């Protein structure tokens, strides 16, 4: 028993300490997941030994006492917290508990909405005017943050009456979450780092730190926002459901999370909605760390009532944590397929959201300096969706003095070439096109799932193929024979067969996947798909000029040009890629090896236009420029707006521009209008 008492007290002390860092200092020292584990451990022990529960246990209280510098506000009703659930079973148990408590089989539905990761605030409206705003504090007494709250533009100072049926109550205490959007948070942190100020660990701390400012002019500069999700006291409590209450708040001008509040007919639908929110979590512009399930009917909410810390009628389903604490064992540098050098932190493996994370990207030297990340540091790691895990923050209090500052090398770690930084860029690059690390990275990219999708061609086999000189570039993969593969270490007959089959199968692909596989800088799966959808044909992409690619809004009713989603940098990258002689050779070899996809085939008889690239200059007599374009494309040709080595013909009309000279210089065939018409099959020749 002695042991248990000691363990419980230690847990309580730890939780109190972390509460203080989180609620009072807005500067947590452990991940939320670690905190939840401590908390659950204590709850378990208290459940086993109820006689050891004390009223001052953190499991009985919420938040922390207000900071002394703020005046205090007593809440009309305590601002409770929510009970947490982590798995479907917890949600089902919540539903069963409610049914048992009610003791009858009344039917009721639920609402499900995102749990916003910010800080809870109460706004008091008296006769429609915002009089007091406070933080949650210890649930009974919070901090007076009225001037700060008034700087948030979406919080109305006066409520509006939009509906005759819904007069504004004399007293309304509204509750909600103040938060900061993820983008705004990143921007704020970047600015703070530039000024050598400490960065915030996450958007929630940034929101809390920004709101709890003694000088409201600081809050004014911070992009905060608020979603309302409930009420305290109200003078006219005539609502039958939670959903109806939300709609009334909305009518009075308060901001609620309309698109994401869903009424679910039963607990199964609620569970589905929780999963849906968890899956779409990366698409939210703000952090959500769970879903809140509430009994929709207010009469049932009332019957259920509340426990010390939380109401019985609501549950917070917490998503799988996206952050964990771990340690950096080593920092090294990876060379990507475009030669970019990226510092990578090797971690003591840690599970985040069901995936074992061993590495995190540190982006570049600036980022390392900004966050002051050192080898052997204890850090908080963030992993979201399929994005590469990142270091959020160093926990400086865990430093021992053994940590080592990391500086990027001035030579490529793979080939020793001096690295370079382009003006205005932060990325260091190895400029050696034959760098083995770059070739390895390109090959890995080429065979990856989103690219040619060659199953079984992993890093180890690629390394052997490179070592033995069997493969030097992508197209060599398609020349590999069974005999070649059998020469590799530790490869069995059967795996060699399978690999050969996978290589063969990969030849049938799609245009978008092929474009992605090429590994053009800035061309990820999304841009590759845009290109394929827009141009439909590979030769059209290959011949597209920067102007054809780059998106520009049309002036005065003219059509927009280029492709939405492609800006200057990407356009340059694509066009330059297809101008490079070694890329042209590589593509020729790849296409020659039998890679194919379904292309939109021109539905017309072969014509001399088909497959040729045209550029127009000057005005034509017999048709408008747009008509000429239509004719060329309709006959299977492609158009470009500038002359390059890939241009087949320049069509010259009246008053040609500088293109004529350039075409002559490059030896491009020149067509006058008559010859062009003959080619189109409309002339009289
Ligand atoms: S309802 C009686 N709805 O999560 C408590 N809370 O962990 C009613 N939160 O204290 C709370 N989004 O600060 C509710 N849509 C939402 C929420 C939400 C975030 C916060 C709130 C609460 C905490 C509990």
CSV table of N, CA, C and O in Angstrom, one decimal, residues 536-646:
chain,number,residue,atom,x,y,z
A,536,UNK,N,-3.0,16.1,-72.2
A,536,UNK,CA,-3.5,14.8,-72.6
A,536,UNK,C,-2.4,14.0,-73.3
A,536,UNK,O,-2.5,12.8,-73.4
A,537,UNK,N,-1.4,14.6,-73.9
A,537,UNK,CA,-0.4,13.9,-74.7
A,537,UNK,C,1.0,14.3,-74.2
A,537,UNK,O,1.3,15.4,-73.9
A,538,UNK,N,1.9,13.3,-74.2
A,538,UNK,CA,3.2,13.5,-73.7
A,538,UNK,C,4.0,14.5,-74.5
A,538,UNK,O,4.6,15.4,-74.0
A,539,UNK,N,3.8,14.4,-75.9
A,539,UNK,CA,4.6,15.3,-76.7
A,539,UNK,C,4.2,16.8,-76.5
A,539,UNK,O,5.0,17.7,-76.6
A,540,UNK,N,2.9,17.0,-76.1
A,540,UNK,CA,2.4,18.3,-75.9
A,540,UNK,C,3.1,18.9,-74.6
A,540,UNK,O,3.4,20.1,-74.5
A,541,UNK,N,3.3,18.0,-73.6
A,541,UNK,CA,3.9,18.5,-72.4
A,541,UNK,C,5.4,18.8,-72.6
A,541,UNK,O,5.9,19.8,-72.2
A,542,UNK,N,6.0,17.9,-73.4
A,542,UNK,CA,7.4,18.0,-73.7
A,542,UNK,C,7.7,19.3,-74.5
A,542,UNK,O,8.7,19.9,-74.3
A,543,UNK,N,6.7,19.7,-75.3
A,543,UNK,CA,7.0,20.9,-76.1
A,543,UNK,C,6.4,22.2,-75.5
A,543,UNK,O,6.5,23.2,-76.1
A,544,UNK,N,5.7,22.0,-74.4
A,544,UNK,CA,5.1,23.2,-73.8
A,544,UNK,C,6.2,24.2,-73.4
A,544,UNK,O,7.2,23.9,-72.8
A,545,UNK,N,5.9,25.5,-73.7
A,545,UNK,CA,6.8,26.5,-73.3
A,545,UNK,C,6.5,27.0,-71.9
A,545,UNK,O,5.4,26.7,-71.4
A,546,UNK,N,7.3,27.8,-71.3
A,546,UNK,CA,7.0,28.4,-70.0
A,546,UNK,C,5.7,29.1,-70.0
A,546,UNK,O,4.9,29.0,-69.1
A,547,UNK,N,5.4,29.8,-71.1
A,547,UNK,CA,4.2,30.6,-71.2
A,547,UNK,C,3.0,29.6,-71.3
A,547,UNK,O,1.9,30.0,-70.7
A,548,UNK,N,3.1,28.5,-72.0
A,548,UNK,CA,2.0,27.6,-72.1
A,548,UNK,C,1.7,27.0,-70.7
A,548,UNK,O,0.6,26.6,-70.4
A,549,UNK,N,2.7,26.9,-69.9
A,549,UNK,CA,2.5,26.2,-68.6
A,549,UNK,C,2.1,27.1,-67.5
A,549,UNK,O,1.2,26.8,-66.7
A,550,UNK,N,2.7,28.3,-67.4
A,550,UNK,CA,2.5,29.2,-66.3
A,550,UNK,C,1.1,29.8,-66.3
A,550,UNK,O,0.7,30.3,-67.3
A,551,UNK,N,0.4,29.8,-65.2
A,551,UNK,CA,-0.9,30.3,-65.1
A,551,UNK,C,-0.9,31.8,-65.1
A,551,UNK,O,-0.2,32.4,-64.3
A,552,UNK,N,-1.8,32.4,-66.0
A,552,UNK,CA,-2.0,33.8,-65.9
A,552,UNK,C,-3.4,34.1,-66.1
A,552,UNK,O,-4.1,33.5,-67.0
A,553,UNK,N,-3.9,35.0,-65.3
A,553,UNK,CA,-5.3,35.4,-65.5
A,553,UNK,C,-5.5,36.2,-66.7
A,553,UNK,O,-4.7,37.1,-67.0
A,554,UNK,N,-6.5,35.9,-67.5
A,554,UNK,CA,-6.7,36.7,-68.7
A,554,UNK,C,-7.2,38.1,-68.5
A,554,UNK,O,-7.9,38.3,-67.5
A,555,UNK,N,-6.7,39.0,-69.3
A,555,UNK,CA,-7.0,40.4,-69.1
A,555,UNK,C,-8.3,40.7,-69.8
A,555,UNK,O,-8.6,40.1,-70.9
A,556,UNK,N,-9.1,41.6,-69.4
A,556,UNK,CA,-10.3,42.1,-70.0
A,556,UNK,C,-11.1,41.0,-70.8
A,556,UNK,O,-11.1,41.0,-72.0
A,557,UNK,N,-11.7,40.1,-70.1
A,557,UNK,CA,-12.6,39.1,-70.7
A,557,UNK,C,-11.8,38.1,-71.6
A,557,UNK,O,-12.4,37.1,-72.1
A,558,UNK,N,-10.5,38.2,-71.7
A,558,UNK,CA,-9.8,37.2,-72.4
A,558,UNK,C,-9.7,35.9,-71.6
A,558,UNK,O,-9.8,36.0,-70.4
A,559,UNK,N,-9.4,34.8,-72.3
A,559,UNK,CA,-9.3,33.6,-71.5
A,559,UNK,C,-8.1,33.5,-70.6
A,559,UNK,O,-7.0,34.2,-71.0
A,560,UNK,N,-8.1,32.8,-69.5
A,560,UNK,CA,-6.9,32.6,-68.8
A,560,UNK,C,-5.9,31.8,-69.6
A,560,UNK,O,-6.3,31.0,-70.4
A,561,UNK,N,-4.6,32.0,-69.3
A,561,UNK,CA,-3.7,31.1,-70.0
A,561,UNK,C,-2.9,30.2,-69.0
A,561,UNK,O,-2.9,30.5,-67.9
A,562,UNK,N,-2.3,29.2,-69.5
A,562,UNK,CA,-1.5,28.3,-68.7
A,562,UNK,C,-2.4,27.4,-67.9
A,562,UNK,O,-3.6,27.2,-68.2
A,563,UNK,N,-1.8,26.8,-66.8
A,563,UNK,CA,-2.6,25.8,-66.0
A,563,UNK,C,-2.7,26.3,-64.6
A,563,UNK,O,-1.7,26.6,-64.0
A,564,UNK,N,-3.9,26.3,-64.1
A,564,UNK,CA,-4.1,26.7,-62.8
A,564,UNK,C,-3.4,25.8,-61.8
A,564,UNK,O,-3.5,24.6,-61.9
A,565,UNK,N,-2.6,26.3,-60.9
A,565,UNK,CA,-1.8,25.5,-60.0
A,565,UNK,C,-0.3,25.5,-60.4
A,565,UNK,O,0.5,25.0,-59.7
A,566,UNK,N,0.0,26.0,-61.6
A,566,UNK,CA,1.4,26.0,-62.0
A,566,UNK,C,1.9,27.5,-62.1
A,566,UNK,O,1.3,28.3,-62.8
A,567,UNK,N,2.8,27.8,-61.2
A,567,UNK,CA,3.3,29.1,-61.2
A,567,UNK,C,4.7,29.2,-61.9
A,567,UNK,O,5.1,28.2,-62.6
A,568,UNK,N,5.3,30.3,-61.8
A,568,UNK,CA,6.5,30.6,-62.5
A,568,UNK,C,7.6,29.5,-62.3
A,568,UNK,O,8.2,29.0,-63.2
A,569,UNK,N,7.8,29.2,-61.0
A,569,UNK,CA,8.9,28.4,-60.6
A,569,UNK,C,8.8,27.0,-61.2
A,569,UNK,O,9.7,26.4,-61.8
A,570,UNK,N,7.5,26.5,-61.1
A,570,UNK,CA,7.3,25.1,-61.6
A,570,UNK,C,7.4,25.1,-63.1
A,570,UNK,O,7.9,24.2,-63.7
A,571,UNK,N,6.8,26.2,-63.8
A,571,UNK,CA,6.8,26.3,-65.2
A,571,UNK,C,8.3,26.2,-65.7
A,571,UNK,O,8.6,25.5,-66.7
A,572,UNK,N,9.1,27.0,-65.0
A,572,UNK,CA,10.6,27.0,-65.4
A,572,UNK,C,11.2,25.6,-65.3
A,572,UNK,O,11.9,25.1,-66.1
A,573,UNK,N,10.9,25.0,-64.2
A,573,UNK,CA,11.5,23.7,-63.9
A,573,UNK,C,11.1,22.7,-64.9
A,573,UNK,O,11.9,21.9,-65.4
A,574,UNK,N,9.8,22.7,-65.3
A,574,UNK,CA,9.3,21.7,-66.3
A,574,UNK,C,10.0,22.0,-67.7
A,574,UNK,O,10.5,21.1,-68.3
A,575,UNK,N,9.9,23.2,-68.1
A,575,UNK,CA,10.4,23.6,-69.5
A,575,UNK,C,11.9,23.3,-69.5
A,575,UNK,O,12.4,22.7,-70.5
A,576,UNK,N,12.6,23.6,-68.5
A,576,UNK,CA,14.1,23.4,-68.5
A,576,UNK,C,14.4,21.9,-68.5
A,576,UNK,O,15.4,21.5,-69.1
A,577,UNK,N,13.6,21.1,-67.8
A,577,UNK,CA,13.8,19.7,-67.8
A,577,UNK,C,13.8,19.1,-69.2
A,577,UNK,O,14.7,18.4,-69.6
A,578,UNK,N,12.8,19.6,-70.0
A,578,UNK,CA,12.6,19.0,-71.3
A,578,UNK,C,13.6,19.6,-72.3
A,578,UNK,O,13.7,19.1,-73.5
A,579,UNK,N,14.3,20.6,-71.9
A,579,UNK,CA,15.3,21.2,-72.8
A,579,UNK,C,16.7,20.5,-72.6
A,579,UNK,O,17.6,20.6,-73.5
A,580,UNK,N,16.8,19.8,-71.5
A,580,UNK,CA,18.1,19.2,-71.2
A,580,UNK,C,18.4,18.0,-72.1
A,580,UNK,O,17.6,17.1,-72.1
A,581,UNK,N,19.6,18.0,-72.7
A,581,UNK,CA,19.9,17.0,-73.7
A,581,UNK,C,19.9,15.6,-73.0
A,581,UNK,O,19.3,14.6,-73.6
A,582,UNK,N,20.5,15.4,-71.8
A,582,UNK,CA,20.5,14.1,-71.3
A,582,UNK,C,19.1,13.6,-70.9
A,582,UNK,O,18.8,12.4,-70.9
A,583,UNK,N,18.3,14.5,-70.5
A,583,UNK,CA,16.9,14.1,-70.2
A,583,UNK,C,16.2,13.7,-71.5
A,583,UNK,O,15.4,12.7,-71.5
A,584,UNK,N,16.4,14.4,-72.6
A,584,UNK,CA,15.8,14.0,-73.8
A,584,UNK,C,16.2,12.6,-74.2
A,584,UNK,O,15.4,11.8,-74.6
A,585,UNK,N,17.5,12.3,-74.1
A,585,UNK,CA,18.0,11.0,-74.4
A,585,UNK,C,17.3,9.9,-73.5
A,585,UNK,O,16.9,8.9,-74.0
A,586,UNK,N,17.3,10.2,-72.2
A,586,UNK,CA,16.7,9.3,-71.3
A,586,UNK,C,15.3,9.0,-71.6
A,586,UNK,O,14.9,7.8,-71.6
A,587,UNK,N,14.5,10.0,-71.9
A,587,UNK,CA,13.1,9.8,-72.3
A,587,UNK,C,13.0,9.0,-73.5
A,587,UNK,O,12.2,8.1,-73.6
A,588,UNK,N,13.8,9.3,-74.5
A,588,UNK,CA,13.8,8.5,-75.7
A,588,UNK,C,14.0,7.0,-75.4
A,588,UNK,O,13.3,6.2,-75.9
A,589,UNK,N,15.0,6.7,-74.6
A,589,UNK,CA,15.3,5.3,-74.3
A,589,UNK,C,14.1,4.7,-73.5
A,589,UNK,O,13.7,3.6,-73.8
A,590,UNK,N,13.5,5.5,-72.6
A,590,UNK,CA,12.4,4.9,-71.8
A,590,UNK,C,11.2,4.6,-72.7
A,590,UNK,O,10.7,3.5,-72.7
A,591,UNK,N,10.9,5.5,-73.6
A,591,UNK,CA,9.8,5.3,-74.5
A,591,UNK,C,10.1,4.1,-75.5
A,591,UNK,O,9.2,3.3,-75.8
A,592,UNK,N,11.4,4.0,-75.8
A,592,UNK,CA,11.8,2.9,-76.7
A,592,UNK,C,11.7,1.6,-76.0
A,592,UNK,O,11.7,0.5,-76.7
A,593,UNK,N,11.7,1.5,-74.7
A,593,UNK,CA,11.7,0.2,-74.0
A,593,UNK,C,10.3,-0.3,-73.9
A,593,UNK,O,10.1,-1.4,-73.3
A,594,UNK,N,9.3,0.4,-74.4
A,594,UNK,CA,8.0,-0.2,-74.4
A,594,UNK,C,7.0,0.4,-73.4
A,594,UNK,O,6.0,-0.2,-73.2
A,595,UNK,N,7.4,1.5,-72.7
A,595,UNK,CA,6.5,2.1,-71.7
A,595,UNK,C,5.3,2.7,-72.5
A,595,UNK,O,5.5,3.3,-73.5
A,596,UNK,N,4.1,2.4,-72.1
A,596,UNK,CA,3.0,2.9,-72.9
A,596,UNK,C,1.8,3.2,-71.9
A,596,UNK,O,1.7,2.6,-70.8
A,597,UNK,N,0.9,4.1,-72.4
A,597,UNK,CA,-0.3,4.4,-71.6
A,597,UNK,C,-1.3,4.8,-72.6
A,597,UNK,O,-1.0,5.0,-73.8
A,598,UNK,N,-2.6,4.8,-72.2
A,598,UNK,CA,-3.6,5.2,-73.1
A,598,UNK,C,-3.6,6.6,-73.3
A,598,UNK,O,-3.8,7.4,-72.4
A,599,UNK,N,-3.4,7.0,-74.5
A,599,UNK,CA,-3.4,8.5,-74.8
A,599,UNK,C,-4.7,8.8,-75.5
A,599,UNK,O,-5.2,7.9,-76.2
A,600,UNK,N,-5.1,10.0,-75.4
A,600,UNK,CA,-6.3,10.4,-76.2
A,600,UNK,C,-5.8,10.4,-77.6
A,600,UNK,O,-5.0,11.3,-78.0
A,601,UNK,N,-6.3,9.5,-78.4
A,601,UNK,CA,-5.8,9.4,-79.8
A,601,UNK,C,-6.6,10.4,-80.6
A,601,UNK,O,-7.8,10.5,-80.5
A,602,UNK,N,-6.0,11.1,-81.5
A,602,UNK,CA,-6.7,12.0,-82.4
A,602,UNK,C,-7.7,11.2,-83.3
A,602,UNK,O,-7.3,10.2,-83.8
A,603,UNK,N,-8.9,11.7,-83.3
A,603,UNK,CA,-9.9,10.9,-84.1
A,603,UNK,C,-10.0,11.4,-85.5
A,603,UNK,O,-11.0,11.9,-86.0
A,604,UNK,N,-8.9,11.4,-86.2
A,604,UNK,CA,-8.9,11.8,-87.6
A,604,UNK,C,-7.8,11.1,-88.4
A,604,UNK,O,-6.9,10.6,-87.8
A,605,UNK,N,-8.0,11.1,-89.7
A,605,UNK,CA,-7.0,10.4,-90.5
A,605,UNK,C,-5.6,11.1,-90.3
A,605,UNK,O,-5.5,12.3,-90.0
A,606,UNK,N,-4.5,10.3,-90.5
A,606,UNK,CA,-3.2,10.9,-90.4
A,606,UNK,C,-3.0,12.1,-91.3
A,606,UNK,O,-3.6,12.2,-92.4
A,607,UNK,N,-2.4,13.1,-90.8
A,607,UNK,CA,-2.2,14.3,-91.5
A,607,UNK,C,-0.7,14.8,-91.3
A,607,UNK,O,-0.1,14.4,-90.3
A,608,UNK,N,-0.2,15.6,-92.2
A,608,UNK,CA,1.2,16.0,-92.0
A,608,UNK,C,1.3,16.9,-90.7
A,608,UNK,O,2.5,17.1,-90.3
A,609,UNK,N,0.2,17.3,-90.2
A,609,UNK,CA,0.2,18.1,-89.0
A,609,UNK,C,0.5,17.3,-87.7
A,609,UNK,O,1.1,17.7,-86.8
A,610,UNK,N,0.0,16.0,-87.8
A,610,UNK,CA,0.0,15.2,-86.6
A,610,UNK,C,1.4,15.0,-86.0
A,610,UNK,O,2.3,14.7,-86.7
A,611,UNK,N,1.4,15.2,-84.7
A,611,UNK,CA,2.7,15.0,-84.0
A,611,UNK,C,3.7,16.1,-84.2
A,611,UNK,O,4.8,16.0,-83.6
A,612,UNK,N,3.3,17.1,-84.9
A,612,UNK,CA,4.3,18.2,-85.1
A,612,UNK,C,3.9,19.4,-84.2
A,612,UNK,O,2.8,19.6,-83.9
A,613,UNK,N,5.0,20.2,-83.9
A,613,UNK,CA,4.8,21.3,-83.0
A,613,UNK,C,4.9,22.6,-83.8
A,613,UNK,O,5.8,22.8,-84.6
A,614,UNK,N,3.9,23.4,-83.7
A,614,UNK,CA,3.8,24.7,-84.4
A,614,UNK,C,3.9,25.9,-83.5
A,614,UNK,O,3.5,25.9,-82.3
A,615,UNK,N,4.4,27.0,-84.1
A,615,UNK,CA,4.4,28.3,-83.4
A,615,UNK,C,3.9,29.2,-84.4
A,615,UNK,O,4.2,29.1,-85.6
A,616,UNK,N,3.0,30.2,-84.0
A,616,UNK,CA,2.4,31.2,-84.9
A,616,UNK,C,3.1,32.5,-84.6
A,616,UNK,O,3.3,32.9,-83.5
A,617,UNK,N,3.3,33.3,-85.7
A,617,UNK,CA,3.7,34.7,-85.5
A,617,UNK,C,3.0,35.5,-86.6
A,617,UNK,O,2.8,35.1,-87.7
A,618,UNK,N,2.7,36.7,-86.3
A,618,UNK,CA,2.0,37.6,-87.2
A,618,UNK,C,0.5,37.2,-87.5
A,618,UNK,O,0.1,36.2,-87.0
A,619,UNK,N,-0.2,38.0,-88.2
A,619,UNK,CA,-1.6,37.7,-88.4
A,619,UNK,C,-1.9,37.1,-89.7
A,619,UNK,O,-1.3,37.4,-90.7
A,620,UNK,N,-2.8,36.1,-89.8
A,620,UNK,CA,-3.2,35.4,-91.0
A,620,UNK,C,-4.4,36.1,-91.6
A,620,UNK,O,-5.2,36.7,-91.0
A,621,UNK,N,-4.4,36.0,-93.0
A,621,UNK,CA,-5.6,36.5,-93.7
A,621,UNK,C,-6.8,35.7,-93.6
A,621,UNK,O,-7.9,36.3,-93.4
A,622,UNK,N,-6.6,34.4,-93.7
A,622,UNK,CA,-7.8,33.6,-93.9
A,622,UNK,C,-8.5,33.1,-92.6
A,622,UNK,O,-9.6,32.6,-92.6
A,623,UNK,N,-7.8,33.3,-91.6
A,623,UNK,CA,-8.4,32.9,-90.3
A,623,UNK,C,-7.8,33.6,-89.1
A,623,UNK,O,-6.7,34.2,-89.2
A,624,UNK,N,-8.6,33.6,-88.0
A,624,UNK,CA,-8.1,34.2,-86.8
A,624,UNK,C,-7.1,33.2,-86.1
A,624,UNK,O,-7.1,32.0,-86.4
A,625,UNK,N,-6.3,33.7,-85.3
A,625,UNK,CA,-5.3,32.9,-84.6
A,625,UNK,C,-5.9,31.7,-83.8
A,625,UNK,O,-5.5,30.6,-83.9
A,626,UNK,N,-7.1,32.0,-83.2
A,626,UNK,CA,-7.7,31.0,-82.4
A,626,UNK,C,-8.2,29.9,-83.3
A,626,UNK,O,-8.1,28.7,-82.9
A,627,UNK,N,-8.6,30.2,-84.5
A,627,UNK,CA,-9.1,29.2,-85.5
A,627,UNK,C,-7.9,28.4,-85.9
A,627,UNK,O,-8.0,27.2,-86.1
A,628,UNK,N,-6.8,29.0,-86.2
A,628,UNK,CA,-5.6,28.3,-86.6
A,628,UNK,C,-5.2,27.3,-85.5
A,628,UNK,O,-4.9,26.1,-85.8
A,629,UNK,N,-5.2,27.7,-84.3
A,629,UNK,CA,-4.9,26.9,-83.2
A,629,UNK,C,-5.8,25.6,-83.2
A,629,UNK,O,-5.3,24.5,-83.0
A,630,UNK,N,-7.1,25.9,-83.3
A,630,UNK,CA,-8.0,24.9,-83.3
A,630,UNK,C,-7.8,23.8,-84.4
A,630,UNK,O,-7.8,22.6,-84.1
A,631,UNK,N,-7.5,24.3,-85.6
A,631,UNK,CA,-7.2,23.5,-86.7
A,631,UNK,C,-6.0,22.6,-86.4
A,631,UNK,O,-6.0,21.4,-86.7
A,632,UNK,N,-4.9,23.2,-85.9
A,632,UNK,CA,-3.7,22.4,-85.6
A,632,UNK,C,-3.9,21.3,-84.6
A,632,UNK,O,-3.6,20.1,-84.8
A,633,UNK,N,-4.6,21.7,-83.5
A,633,UNK,CA,-4.8,20.7,-82.4
A,633,UNK,C,-5.8,19.7,-82.9
A,633,UNK,O,-5.6,18.5,-82.7
A,634,UNK,N,-6.8,20.1,-83.7
A,634,UNK,CA,-7.8,19.2,-84.2
A,634,UNK,C,-7.2,18.2,-85.1
A,634,UNK,O,-7.7,17.1,-85.3
A,635,UNK,N,-6.0,18.5,-85.7
A,635,UNK,CA,-5.4,17.5,-86.6
A,635,UNK,C,-4.2,16.8,-86.0
A,635,UNK,O,-3.4,16.3,-86.7
A,636,UNK,N,-4.2,16.9,-84.7
A,636,UNK,CA,-3.2,16.1,-84.0
A,636,UNK,C,-1.8,16.8,-83.8
A,636,UNK,O,-0.9,16.2,-83.3
A,637,UNK,N,-1.7,18.1,-84.1
A,637,UNK,CA,-0.5,18.8,-83.9
A,637,UNK,C,-0.5,19.5,-82.5
A,637,UNK,O,-1.5,19.4,-81.8
A,638,UNK,N,0.6,20.1,-82.2
A,638,UNK,CA,0.5,20.8,-80.9
A,638,UNK,C,1.1,22.2,-81.1
A,638,UNK,O,1.7,22.5,-82.1
A,639,UNK,N,0.8,23.1,-80.2
A,639,UNK,CA,1.2,24.4,-80.3
A,639,UNK,C,2.0,24.9,-79.2
A,639,UNK,O,1.9,24.4,-78.1
A,640,UNK,N,2.9,25.8,-79.5
A,640,UNK,CA,3.7,26.4,-78.4
A,640,UNK,C,3.7,27.8,-78.7
A,640,UNK,O,3.5,28.3,-79.8
A,641,UNK,N,4.0,28.6,-77.6
A,641,UNK,CA,4.0,30.1,-77.9
A,641,UNK,C,5.4,30.6,-78.1
A,641,UNK,O,5.5,31.8,-78.4
A,642,UNK,N,6.4,29.8,-78.0
A,642,UNK,CA,7.7,30.3,-78.3
A,642,UNK,C,8.6,29.3,-79.0
A,642,UNK,O,8.3,28.1,-79.0
A,643,UNK,N,9.5,29.8,-79.8
A,643,UNK,CA,10.4,28.9,-80.6
A,643,UNK,C,11.4,28.2,-79.7
A,643,UNK,O,12.0,28.8,-78.8
A,644,UNK,N,11.5,26.9,-79.9
A,644,UNK,CA,12.6,26.2,-79.3
A,644,UNK,C,13.2,25.1,-80.2
A,644,UNK,O,12.7,25.0,-81.3
A,645,UNK,N,14.1,24.4,-79.8
A,645,UNK,CA,14.7,23.3,-80.6
A,645,UNK,C,13.6,22.2,-80.9
A,645,UNK,O,13.8,21.4,-81.8
A,646,UNK,N,12.5,22.2,-80.1
A,646,UNK,CA,11.5,21.2,-80.3
A,646,UNK,C,10.4,21.7,-81.3
A,646,UNK,O,9.5,20.9,-81.7
